[in-house]
XYZ file of C-alpha atoms in Angstrom:
759
model
C 80.443 10.142 69.596
C 76.789 10.546 68.735
C 74.977 13.845 68.465
C 73.016 13.041 71.637
C 76.138 12.747 73.706
C 76.747 15.745 76.126
C 80.126 16.818 77.471
C 80.343 16.999 81.260
C 80.253 20.436 82.910
C 83.795 21.581 83.912
C 84.469 21.595 87.646
C 85.709 24.617 89.670
C 89.155 22.999 89.845
C 89.216 22.636 86.060
C 88.272 26.298 85.627
C 90.980 27.355 88.085
C 93.624 25.368 86.227
C 92.455 26.868 82.939
C 92.748 30.436 84.286
C 96.191 29.792 85.778
C 97.595 28.496 82.474
C 96.037 31.169 80.282
C 98.693 33.010 78.173
C 97.272 36.454 78.997
C 96.863 38.128 82.343
C 93.478 37.727 84.033
C 92.574 40.156 86.830
C 89.502 40.233 89.092
C 88.646 43.125 91.411
C 85.811 43.853 93.858
C 83.284 46.692 93.588
C 85.834 49.155 95.049
C 88.441 48.227 92.425
C 90.601 46.214 94.885
C 92.245 43.159 93.256
C 90.983 39.821 94.558
C 92.597 37.509 91.975
C 95.377 37.521 89.394
C 96.655 34.547 87.432
C 100.247 33.487 86.911
C 100.566 35.273 83.550
C 99.453 38.572 85.147
C 102.028 38.206 87.930
C 104.749 37.408 85.398
C 103.928 40.449 83.238
C 104.242 42.897 86.144
C 106.966 41.110 88.123
C 104.941 40.868 91.375
C 104.131 37.893 93.519
C 100.413 37.143 93.727
C 100.087 38.369 97.349
C 101.786 41.643 96.335
C 98.949 42.407 93.894
C 95.941 41.038 95.769
C 94.659 43.753 98.082
C 95.932 46.639 95.928
C 93.589 48.844 93.919
C 93.488 49.243 90.135
C 94.583 52.874 90.617
C 97.808 51.646 92.272
C 98.946 49.978 89.007
C 98.078 52.680 86.462
C 99.485 56.122 85.859
C 98.122 58.765 88.269
C 96.799 60.897 85.430
C 94.781 57.952 84.066
C 92.444 57.692 87.077
C 89.701 59.829 85.495
C 89.825 57.677 82.350
C 89.429 54.570 84.550
C 86.243 55.798 86.229
C 84.741 56.944 82.936
C 85.347 53.501 81.433
C 83.636 51.922 84.498
C 80.553 54.072 83.881
C 80.478 52.821 80.270
C 80.795 49.200 81.367
C 78.045 49.609 83.969
C 75.714 50.578 81.152
C 76.336 47.133 79.643
C 79.334 47.747 77.446
C 82.798 46.222 77.262
C 85.906 48.352 77.439
C 88.886 47.734 75.203
C 91.888 50.001 75.097
C 95.599 50.479 75.658
C 96.922 51.190 79.126
C 100.245 51.445 80.876
C 100.616 49.277 83.994
C 103.285 49.793 86.652
C 105.824 46.992 86.974
C 107.425 46.142 90.306
C 110.735 47.631 89.102
C 108.986 50.965 88.456
C 108.861 50.702 84.674
C 105.621 50.908 82.691
C 104.214 48.014 80.682
C 102.166 48.919 77.597
C 99.180 46.586 77.596
C 95.970 45.969 75.726
C 93.135 45.651 78.242
C 89.662 44.183 77.669
C 87.385 44.617 80.673
C 83.776 44.355 81.749
C 81.631 44.505 84.893
C 80.192 41.194 86.173
C 76.534 41.024 87.304
C 77.563 41.234 90.976
C 79.501 44.464 90.327
C 83.032 43.036 90.280
C 85.647 44.051 87.687
C 87.019 41.539 85.210
C 89.952 42.316 82.949
C 92.095 40.491 80.345
C 95.559 41.974 79.825
C 97.914 41.317 76.911
C 101.532 42.489 76.796
C 101.983 44.704 73.678
C 105.458 46.021 74.513
C 107.059 44.261 71.541
C 104.401 45.538 69.208
C 104.909 49.063 70.507
C 108.654 48.779 69.985
C 108.187 47.709 66.374
C 105.736 50.543 65.769
C 108.150 53.081 67.232
C 111.005 51.761 65.129
C 108.880 51.832 62.039
C 107.701 55.385 62.671
C 111.250 56.613 63.272
C 112.330 55.284 59.889
C 109.769 57.381 58.013
C 109.807 60.530 60.123
C 111.291 63.680 58.639
C 113.820 65.692 60.643
C 111.417 68.581 61.344
C 108.611 66.294 62.346
C 111.065 64.373 64.525
C 112.001 67.535 66.354
C 108.374 68.434 66.815
C 107.641 64.967 68.087
C 110.625 65.119 70.423
C 109.546 68.554 71.686
C 106.042 67.263 72.332
C 107.441 64.330 74.264
C 109.722 66.599 76.274
C 106.864 68.950 77.084
C 104.808 66.109 78.516
C 107.594 64.864 80.758
C 107.290 65.800 84.460
C 111.070 66.224 84.521
C 112.771 69.379 83.397
C 114.882 68.649 80.283
C 117.541 70.955 78.890
C 119.379 70.107 75.633
C 122.696 71.914 75.412
C 124.196 72.242 71.917
C 127.631 73.572 70.936
C 127.652 77.343 70.771
C 125.453 77.630 73.842
C 122.132 76.991 72.104
C 119.488 75.404 74.295
C 116.366 73.342 73.851
C 114.162 72.778 76.900
C 110.747 71.609 77.897
C 107.885 73.221 79.807
C 108.831 71.492 83.071
C 112.243 73.206 83.014
C 110.621 76.588 82.506
C 108.246 75.879 85.396
C 111.086 74.971 87.735
C 113.033 78.109 86.799
C 109.924 80.272 86.752
C 110.902 82.081 83.538
C 110.425 81.674 79.791
C 113.796 80.551 78.493
C 115.249 81.849 75.251
C 117.350 79.546 73.078
C 119.393 82.499 71.867
C 120.586 83.526 75.327
C 122.108 80.170 76.134
C 122.986 78.773 79.561
C 123.996 82.101 81.094
C 120.357 83.005 81.668
C 119.902 80.372 84.356
C 123.468 80.027 85.627
C 122.918 82.709 88.265
C 119.912 80.818 89.577
C 121.683 77.561 90.475
C 123.284 77.042 93.885
C 124.896 74.240 95.803
C 122.875 72.992 98.833
C 125.254 74.945 101.097
C 124.344 78.229 99.304
C 127.365 78.617 97.020
C 126.444 79.731 93.461
C 127.287 77.394 90.572
C 129.242 79.120 87.738
C 127.965 78.673 84.175
C 130.907 76.494 83.203
C 130.176 74.153 86.141
C 126.561 73.513 85.199
C 126.037 69.807 84.570
C 124.939 70.371 80.958
C 128.075 72.447 80.294
C 130.339 69.857 81.922
C 128.730 67.056 79.909
C 129.186 69.061 76.703
C 132.721 70.263 77.362
C 134.205 67.182 79.024
C 131.938 64.358 77.868
C 131.242 63.878 81.586
C 128.219 61.904 82.758
C 126.887 63.007 86.139
C 123.980 61.283 87.897
C 121.940 62.406 90.869
C 123.624 65.604 92.048
C 121.454 67.927 94.101
C 121.210 71.692 93.619
C 118.935 74.548 94.659
C 117.376 76.739 91.950
C 116.099 80.213 92.743
C 112.653 80.628 91.215
C 111.612 83.868 89.559
C 109.323 84.637 92.534
C 112.292 84.420 94.913
C 111.550 81.004 96.374
C 114.143 78.249 96.269
C 113.393 74.855 94.699
C 115.588 71.847 95.499
C 116.246 69.698 92.427
C 118.073 66.504 91.592
C 120.042 66.890 88.349
C 121.659 64.412 85.984
C 123.517 65.115 82.716
C 125.094 63.098 79.922
C 126.791 63.911 76.609
C 125.011 63.270 73.260
C 127.292 61.712 70.652
C 126.897 61.839 66.856
C 127.325 59.041 64.386
C 131.039 59.654 64.389
C 131.188 59.302 68.148
C 132.013 62.897 68.863
C 130.062 64.935 71.448
C 127.339 66.804 69.619
C 125.535 68.150 72.651
C 124.361 67.259 76.141
C 121.131 66.621 77.935
C 120.384 67.657 81.507
C 117.423 66.426 83.576
C 115.966 68.433 86.460
C 113.648 66.743 88.996
C 111.808 68.882 91.553
C 112.471 67.152 94.900
C 110.705 69.722 97.072
C 108.308 67.135 98.549
C 111.126 64.687 99.197
C 113.218 67.390 100.889
C 110.234 68.410 102.997
C 109.590 64.802 103.904
C 113.252 64.301 104.794
C 113.202 67.505 106.851
C 110.067 66.290 108.601
C 111.737 62.969 109.293
C 114.822 64.757 110.612
C 112.617 66.952 112.811
C 110.866 63.891 114.160
C 114.205 62.182 114.688
C 115.508 65.224 116.566
C 112.312 65.320 118.619
C 112.572 61.624 119.423
C 116.258 61.992 120.190
C 115.477 64.938 122.471
C 112.816 62.920 124.278
C 115.171 59.945 124.416
C 117.911 62.093 125.949
C 115.751 63.781 128.605
C 113.816 60.698 129.719
C 114.278 60.273 133.494
C 114.515 56.494 133.074
C 117.422 54.607 131.547
C 116.787 53.179 128.059
C 119.024 50.556 126.400
C 118.641 49.194 122.847
C 120.145 45.994 121.444
C 120.314 44.903 117.802
C 119.070 41.584 116.440
C 122.356 39.925 117.420
C 121.888 41.079 121.013
C 124.671 43.650 121.089
C 123.823 46.767 123.087
C 124.111 49.581 120.558
C 122.523 52.607 122.211
C 121.482 54.097 125.533
C 120.360 57.471 126.823
C 122.123 59.665 129.438
C 119.767 58.488 132.184
C 120.876 54.914 131.520
C 124.509 55.850 132.097
C 123.518 57.743 135.251
C 121.745 54.677 136.566
C 124.681 52.341 135.923
C 127.440 54.971 136.237
C 128.693 53.986 132.808
C 127.886 51.630 129.913
C 129.162 48.418 128.316
C 128.312 47.884 124.635
C 128.552 44.099 124.758
C 126.752 41.186 123.060
C 124.203 39.096 124.890
C 126.787 36.478 125.865
C 128.647 39.137 127.885
C 125.641 40.612 129.709
C 127.257 39.209 132.840
C 129.295 42.424 133.001
C 126.061 43.985 134.267
C 125.858 42.669 137.843
C 122.467 42.317 139.493
C 120.427 40.316 141.998
C 116.712 39.538 142.278
C 115.373 41.574 145.199
C 112.839 38.948 146.297
C 115.308 36.028 146.434
C 118.743 37.654 146.552
C 119.964 35.315 143.768
C 122.442 36.779 141.251
C 121.164 37.341 137.697
C 122.957 35.328 135.005
C 123.701 36.835 131.579
C 120.872 34.921 129.893
C 118.415 35.858 132.686
C 118.522 39.594 132.066
C 115.220 40.930 130.676
C 117.019 42.248 127.550
C 118.355 38.760 126.764
C 114.895 37.223 127.215
C 113.339 39.973 125.050
C 115.593 38.928 122.161
C 113.797 35.559 122.363
C 110.395 37.265 122.149
C 109.591 37.602 125.874
C 108.143 40.796 127.309
C 108.809 41.520 131.005
C 107.538 44.387 133.148
C 108.227 45.680 136.647
C 111.039 43.317 137.684
C 112.610 44.520 140.943
C 116.386 44.216 140.710
C 119.331 45.162 142.943
C 122.333 46.215 140.810
C 125.982 47.046 141.352
C 126.946 50.062 139.261
C 130.219 50.266 137.393
C 131.609 52.596 140.095
C 130.928 49.961 142.771
C 127.812 51.578 144.282
C 124.517 49.714 144.649
C 121.036 50.702 143.488
C 117.534 49.285 143.257
C 115.809 49.513 139.867
C 112.575 48.446 138.172
C 113.497 46.593 134.985
C 111.170 46.199 131.956
C 112.010 44.907 128.465
C 110.312 44.026 125.165
C 111.377 42.800 121.709
C 111.526 45.185 118.725
C 109.886 43.646 115.659
C 109.996 44.392 111.931
C 106.871 44.954 109.836
C 106.452 41.222 109.240
C 107.006 40.264 112.869
C 110.660 39.220 112.811
C 112.652 40.279 115.908
C 114.958 43.146 114.941
C 116.301 43.869 118.421
C 115.127 44.626 121.941
C 114.677 47.553 124.301
C 114.959 47.669 128.089
C 113.978 50.431 130.520
C 115.601 50.924 133.969
C 113.819 53.065 136.542
C 116.022 54.020 139.487
C 113.891 53.644 142.638
C 116.753 53.475 145.127
C 115.526 56.436 147.163
C 111.920 55.208 147.032
C 112.914 51.664 147.969
C 115.035 52.874 150.862
C 112.205 55.166 151.979
C 109.783 52.231 151.812
C 112.171 50.098 153.848
C 112.480 52.883 156.405
C 108.711 53.307 156.410
C 108.228 49.578 156.973
C 110.771 49.681 159.800
C 109.055 52.768 161.210
C 105.662 51.090 160.942
C 107.041 48.023 162.697
C 108.499 50.246 165.402
C 105.218 52.120 165.786
C 103.331 48.829 165.893
C 105.663 47.563 168.599
C 105.255 50.779 170.581
C 101.499 50.641 169.943
C 101.377 47.132 171.373
C 103.571 48.017 174.368
C 101.768 51.211 175.380
C 100.376 50.912 178.929
C 97.268 52.898 177.906
C 94.482 51.646 175.660
C 94.483 53.090 172.142
C 91.511 52.848 169.763
C 91.529 53.850 166.063
C 88.378 54.614 164.047
C 87.941 55.256 160.306
C 86.191 58.258 158.717
C 82.754 56.700 159.379
C 83.635 56.196 163.040
C 83.941 52.400 162.871
C 86.541 51.107 165.325
C 89.169 49.334 163.219
C 92.084 48.794 165.598
C 92.967 48.587 169.284
C 96.105 47.690 171.186
C 96.548 44.956 173.835
C 96.257 47.484 176.688
C 92.843 48.537 175.369
C 91.739 44.904 175.251
C 92.931 44.428 178.853
C 91.034 47.507 180.086
C 87.751 46.540 178.420
C 88.365 42.789 178.582
C 87.760 42.561 174.854
C 87.058 44.649 171.754
C 83.977 45.481 169.691
C 84.813 46.619 166.140
C 81.614 48.630 165.734
C 80.489 51.978 164.330
C 79.080 54.955 166.284
C 75.540 53.550 166.177
C 76.701 50.513 168.166
C 78.891 52.427 170.652
C 76.205 51.609 173.258
C 77.920 48.217 173.514
C 80.610 50.149 175.405
C 78.931 50.981 178.748
C 80.143 53.984 180.724
C 79.073 56.738 183.142
C 80.363 60.264 183.812
C 82.077 60.176 187.208
C 81.071 63.722 188.200
C 77.353 63.300 187.444
C 76.795 59.548 187.339
C 74.858 59.886 184.052
C 75.285 57.056 181.512
C 77.220 57.929 178.341
C 75.148 57.757 175.133
C 76.568 56.387 171.844
C 77.009 59.902 170.424
C 78.598 61.236 173.669
C 81.750 59.117 173.535
C 84.837 61.184 172.700
C 85.581 59.002 169.657
C 82.117 59.680 168.202
C 82.376 63.433 168.802
C 85.857 63.509 167.250
C 84.685 61.838 164.007
C 81.338 63.597 163.610
C 82.050 67.076 164.983
C 85.854 67.318 164.928
C 85.981 67.799 168.729
C 89.067 67.119 170.826
C 88.352 65.897 174.351
C 90.920 65.719 177.142
C 90.965 64.135 180.571
C 87.343 62.967 180.780
C 86.892 60.868 183.941
C 84.641 57.909 183.156
C 83.396 54.869 185.047
C 83.156 51.869 182.675
C 81.794 48.352 182.793
C 84.156 46.009 180.972
C 82.866 43.214 178.775
C 83.481 40.681 181.566
C 81.155 42.659 183.873
C 83.846 44.268 186.057
C 83.996 48.032 186.671
C 86.902 50.398 186.163
C 87.643 54.103 186.195
C 89.440 55.504 183.149
C 90.596 58.874 181.883
C 89.491 59.288 178.265
C 91.121 61.389 175.529
C 89.982 61.588 171.900
C 90.921 63.655 168.836
C 90.114 63.659 165.093
C 92.672 62.542 162.506
C 92.840 65.028 159.627
C 94.344 64.992 156.149
C 96.647 67.738 154.872
C 93.540 69.462 153.484
C 91.887 69.413 156.920
C 89.368 66.672 156.097
C 88.523 64.304 158.969
C 89.750 60.842 157.953
C 89.312 59.092 161.296
C 89.840 59.484 165.021
C 91.941 58.134 167.886
C 90.944 57.592 171.512
C 93.142 56.822 174.534
C 91.952 55.178 177.786
C 94.121 55.319 180.902
C 93.046 52.914 183.640
C 93.166 54.919 186.884
C 91.054 52.561 188.968
C 93.790 51.856 191.524
C 94.974 55.481 191.450
C 91.477 56.777 192.128
C 91.100 54.335 195.000
C 94.417 55.530 196.445
C 93.407 59.183 195.991
C 90.126 58.578 197.782
C 92.036 57.031 200.683
C 94.451 59.981 200.724
C 91.611 62.487 200.639
C 89.936 60.678 203.542
C 93.202 60.734 205.498
C 93.649 64.462 204.802
C 90.080 65.143 205.901
C 90.711 63.196 209.106
C 93.941 65.105 209.709
C 92.342 68.473 209.074
C 89.392 67.645 211.269
C 91.760 66.653 214.086
C 93.766 69.831 213.483
C 90.615 71.954 213.549
C 89.431 70.254 216.717
C 92.785 70.673 218.480
C 93.111 74.293 217.329
C 89.569 75.078 218.440
C 90.067 73.393 221.834
C 93.332 75.309 222.413
C 91.700 78.715 221.980
C 89.816 78.661 225.339
C 92.849 77.745 227.522
C 94.985 80.282 225.697
C 92.345 83.002 226.133
C 92.277 82.259 229.855
C 96.044 82.276 230.027
C 96.221 85.671 228.291
C 93.584 87.186 230.591
C 95.256 85.778 233.747
C 98.725 86.872 232.745
C 97.520 90.357 231.844
C 95.708 90.724 235.221
C 98.734 89.400 237.114
C 100.970 91.910 235.387
C 98.723 94.839 236.416
C 98.478 93.640 240.025
C 102.202 92.937 240.362
C 103.139 96.428 239.173
C 100.804 97.899 241.853
C 102.650 96.101 244.709
C 105.981 97.326 246.105
C 108.830 95.284 244.568
C 106.469 93.592 242.157
C 108.076 94.907 238.964
C 109.935 91.666 238.142
C 106.775 89.652 238.574
C 104.825 92.129 236.424
C 107.368 91.930 233.636
C 107.294 88.146 233.783
C 103.496 88.140 233.623
C 103.505 90.627 230.673
C 106.024 88.438 228.838
C 103.828 85.414 229.505
C 100.833 87.306 228.097
C 102.768 88.181 224.886
C 103.784 84.541 224.427
C 100.181 83.438 224.886
C 99.005 86.031 222.290
C 101.510 84.719 219.770
C 100.356 81.179 220.466
C 96.767 82.331 219.996
C 97.663 83.867 216.629
C 99.303 80.609 215.542
C 96.211 78.676 216.602
C 94.042 81.118 214.575
C 96.191 80.463 211.512
C 95.941 76.697 211.937
C 92.201 76.988 212.417
C 91.855 79.124 209.254
C 93.746 76.507 207.218
C 91.606 73.744 208.673
C 88.370 75.601 207.902
C 89.375 76.260 204.284
C 90.706 72.712 203.736
C 87.950 70.674 205.352
C 84.825 72.733 205.108
C 85.409 74.979 202.094
C 82.487 77.225 201.184
C 80.134 75.339 203.458
C 81.890 76.815 206.528
C 81.898 80.391 205.167
C 79.193 82.967 205.879
C 78.495 84.598 202.506
C 76.760 87.911 202.190
C 76.719 90.782 199.662
C 79.642 93.053 200.542
C 80.733 96.338 198.978
C 84.225 95.844 197.606
C 85.150 99.468 198.366
C 84.078 98.935 202.006
C 86.379 95.904 202.356
C 89.354 97.956 201.130
C 88.515 100.872 203.433
C 88.268 98.615 206.519
C 91.530 96.854 205.618
C 93.289 100.211 205.137
C 91.945 101.637 208.411
C 93.249 98.619 210.335
C 96.689 98.870 208.735
C 97.343 102.622 208.994
C 98.454 102.731 212.690
C 100.898 99.869 212.171
C 102.366 101.422 208.998
C 102.629 104.850 210.629
C 104.541 103.363 213.543
C 107.032 101.863 211.044
C 107.265 105.135 209.008
C 105.673 103.528 205.907
C 103.214 105.132 203.472
C 99.852 103.561 202.581
C 98.397 104.277 199.118
C 94.958 103.328 197.790
C 94.396 102.791 194.029
C 90.724 102.163 193.251
C 89.729 102.227 189.548
C 86.177 103.498 189.182
C 83.068 102.302 190.963
C 83.342 98.754 192.315
C 80.462 96.235 192.383
C 79.396 94.111 195.327
C 80.910 90.678 195.875
C 79.502 87.688 197.710
C 82.016 86.902 200.437
C 82.611 86.184 204.117
C 83.888 89.656 205.132
C 85.714 88.396 208.220
C 87.680 85.880 206.165
C 88.492 88.383 203.395
C 89.673 90.928 206.002
C 91.853 88.116 207.330
C 93.320 87.779 203.796
C 94.041 91.541 203.680
C 95.537 91.392 207.198
C 97.897 88.542 206.259
C 98.933 90.236 202.989
C 99.529 93.593 204.713
C 101.381 91.928 207.596
C 103.604 90.088 205.102
C 104.259 93.348 203.187
C 105.024 95.152 206.470
C 107.665 92.556 207.392
C 109.595 93.002 204.136
C 109.319 96.782 203.536
C 112.067 99.041 204.821
C 111.275 102.701 205.742
C 110.647 105.035 204.114
C 108.728 102.540 201.949
C 105.275 102.362 200.442
C 102.495 99.767 200.516
C 99.729 99.976 197.904
C 96.219 98.521 198.113
C 94.390 98.365 194.759
C 91.064 97.242 193.339
C 89.401 97.217 189.886
C 86.324 95.744 188.227
C 86.747 92.548 186.133
C 84.372 90.620 183.894
C 83.241 88.280 186.668
C 83.994 90.180 189.857
C 86.669 92.387 191.487
C 90.445 92.134 191.300
C 92.220 93.170 194.572
C 95.964 93.635 195.028
C 98.551 94.424 197.699
C 102.051 95.559 196.663
C 105.098 96.804 198.578
C 108.228 98.623 197.502
C 111.670 97.092 197.627
C 114.030 94.843 195.589
C 112.046 92.560 193.273
C 111.632 88.915 194.240
C 113.279 86.339 191.934
C 110.759 84.852 189.429
C 111.142 81.338 190.846
C 109.862 82.533 194.251
C 106.629 83.999 192.832
C 105.095 80.564 192.239
C 106.343 79.020 195.521
C 105.284 81.689 198.003
C 101.773 80.260 198.564
C 103.073 76.906 199.814
C 102.683 76.284 203.578
C 105.652 77.338 205.729
C 107.310 79.234 202.868
C 109.732 81.985 203.960
C 111.404 84.666 201.849
C 115.125 84.154 202.249
C 116.565 82.861 205.508
C 114.932 85.476 207.770
C 112.192 83.360 209.380
C 109.549 85.773 210.603
C 106.550 83.736 211.718
C 105.403 80.222 210.805
C 105.081 80.894 207.073
C 101.370 80.058 206.910
C 100.015 83.523 206.082
C 100.020 83.276 202.261
C 98.897 79.637 202.358
C 95.928 80.707 204.500
C 95.141 83.477 202.000
C 95.069 81.003 199.113
C 92.796 78.593 201.019
C 90.302 81.349 201.863
C 90.253 82.864 198.360
C 89.828 79.491 196.651
C 87.053 78.602 199.113
C 85.272 81.724 197.767
C 85.649 80.382 194.198
C 88.386 82.916 193.409
C 92.049 82.784 192.431
C 95.206 84.298 193.932
C 98.664 84.776 192.471
C 101.861 86.840 192.713
C 103.314 88.872 189.859
C 106.265 91.214 189.336
C 105.563 94.962 189.235
C 107.888 97.720 188.105
C 109.572 99.486 191.045
C 108.010 97.125 193.592
C 109.086 94.035 195.458
C 106.025 92.010 194.519
C 102.304 92.452 193.826
C 99.871 89.841 195.221
C 96.506 89.777 193.425
C 93.296 87.898 194.090
C 89.897 87.901 192.364
C 86.551 87.432 194.110
C 83.480 86.532 192.000
C 80.198 88.403 192.192
C 78.289 85.177 192.828
C 78.983 82.840 195.780
C 80.895 79.622 195.198
C 78.773 76.475 194.887
C 79.162 73.770 197.541
């Protein structure tokens, strides 16, 4: 090859092969000291696979106390130098590899290190040094080594002499004296259960006396400050050249952090177990083989028992899919599918418990995976919703029932939401209006209606449904004339009310329409017939008064003339009897005429004028006194304060007093008492007439104003007196009623307003 010949540049693949086959370890790390590459020799030295090193930091593989040295060496290398020195690297088995490390920082800031195993060289050096070391220097060296160990070391020699390192003194919290022997710390050592360990049972003493090797026993040492330090202790005998036991060594490791960690783990386990036990849902756990290994109390309550069976026997748990009713096979259970990696949530299942009862549950399951993703088992959760499911079924049945009733109701029903938009109506409502408009309050004008009493059209905001939503009003019995969507007219009674939440908030409204078109037509016909009847009655009664007046006058004159003639007494008596009969007939005609006037004409046939209420009572009392005196009855007036004037027809009101006093006179036995009373009220005057005697039964108080009513079987008159009183009082715009009164038979009250009744 000539001098001008150039070798080709090595490729990246060639460089990679060269690094992999290098005899020493080659390590690369990023700026943060995290390994990005290690060759085969480096992996072999430390016993790790490549992916177990890549990603770790340099600090992870050196001794903890060497971290400061590492960062100082980096500062030196960043200034352009190369570091070379001996280090100890952590092997995978936990041992430390002595190594010679040459390192530098690359231009881009990465670490680069070359590592050579010097363990054999170190062993030869140690062997060589031990050959030339004197006994005293060997002891000093050994003491120095012991003092640097993080473990407490106690050397126990025959005769009780001790040698120990600084770590042992730190654990015990006292400066130990070789002359005092093992007794000085025997009283400080306890078993984990609190029992003290005698001096002869200390591990170092047992190893010395019985050549016994003990590894990994745990004790508790009481520190000088009173605290207790958990330690792990091991001991072994030391044999001389002749094989006899020449002493013992005892190692003490402070395991406080481990004990705390274990206690923390136990606390967490207890917490998790507590949560697991009190969960209201059933939880079941299966291992990787599919065998159910654990469940919580709620799970047993759901199923009324448990079966710890493998996946092939899941058929012992009987269930059916709620949506199809098909039975669930063993391999179809969510737990079985979870073992294959499937996650399922919210499956609705009907189960048969182990006691034979049935329940509805929500079933959810998921696989349990290890750190690397392998399936280690599965977990399933059962939520018992039997009560909820049954309640939902009942609610659906109730809703269906309500919907059926809603559709069958003979009245129209309309539902609006919180904004007032009509959202629902029933078939009867559609029939009344001949259609439906699902509109809000602003479009209620599409529903055309008029108030029956005034004839005014109903505005969009005047409908009961609108007032219920916007103002919370409840409307009852509003009589409305409507025009249906087909153009026809109807009369309806309208009700509406707001729908409120538990908090009182208006969430909507409901309206009800009752079609009373035919009923109103019938009522109008009945009212016309009654008017015709009353008019005929009034006409007949009025026309009978003149003949009866003539009959009374003629009979009275005939009676006087007959008594004046000799032998005319029988004729006179007959004429007087005829006159009495005619007077009674005249009274009956007056009653019929009074009823007719009140029923047909009402206020329009009354002659209103301002009348002093006290004057009405006085005139009524003056007219009644002679009659009551003749029957040996007392008359009492009870007037409370000054009475105002009332607008009334005095003749008609005196007729009311006359009928009430006549009725009281009929049913009061001497020596009885009749009381006339009056008192001011907010809108007028309250009058009353009461009589003494046995109280009327309560059921008769409401019936006594009906026409032809009689108290008991003693028929005294036609029974129109109280009915006439009611007609006259109501024609005045007042009210009349009967009420019980202590010590009296009955008290009849009526109220007359101060202002006249409107026509």
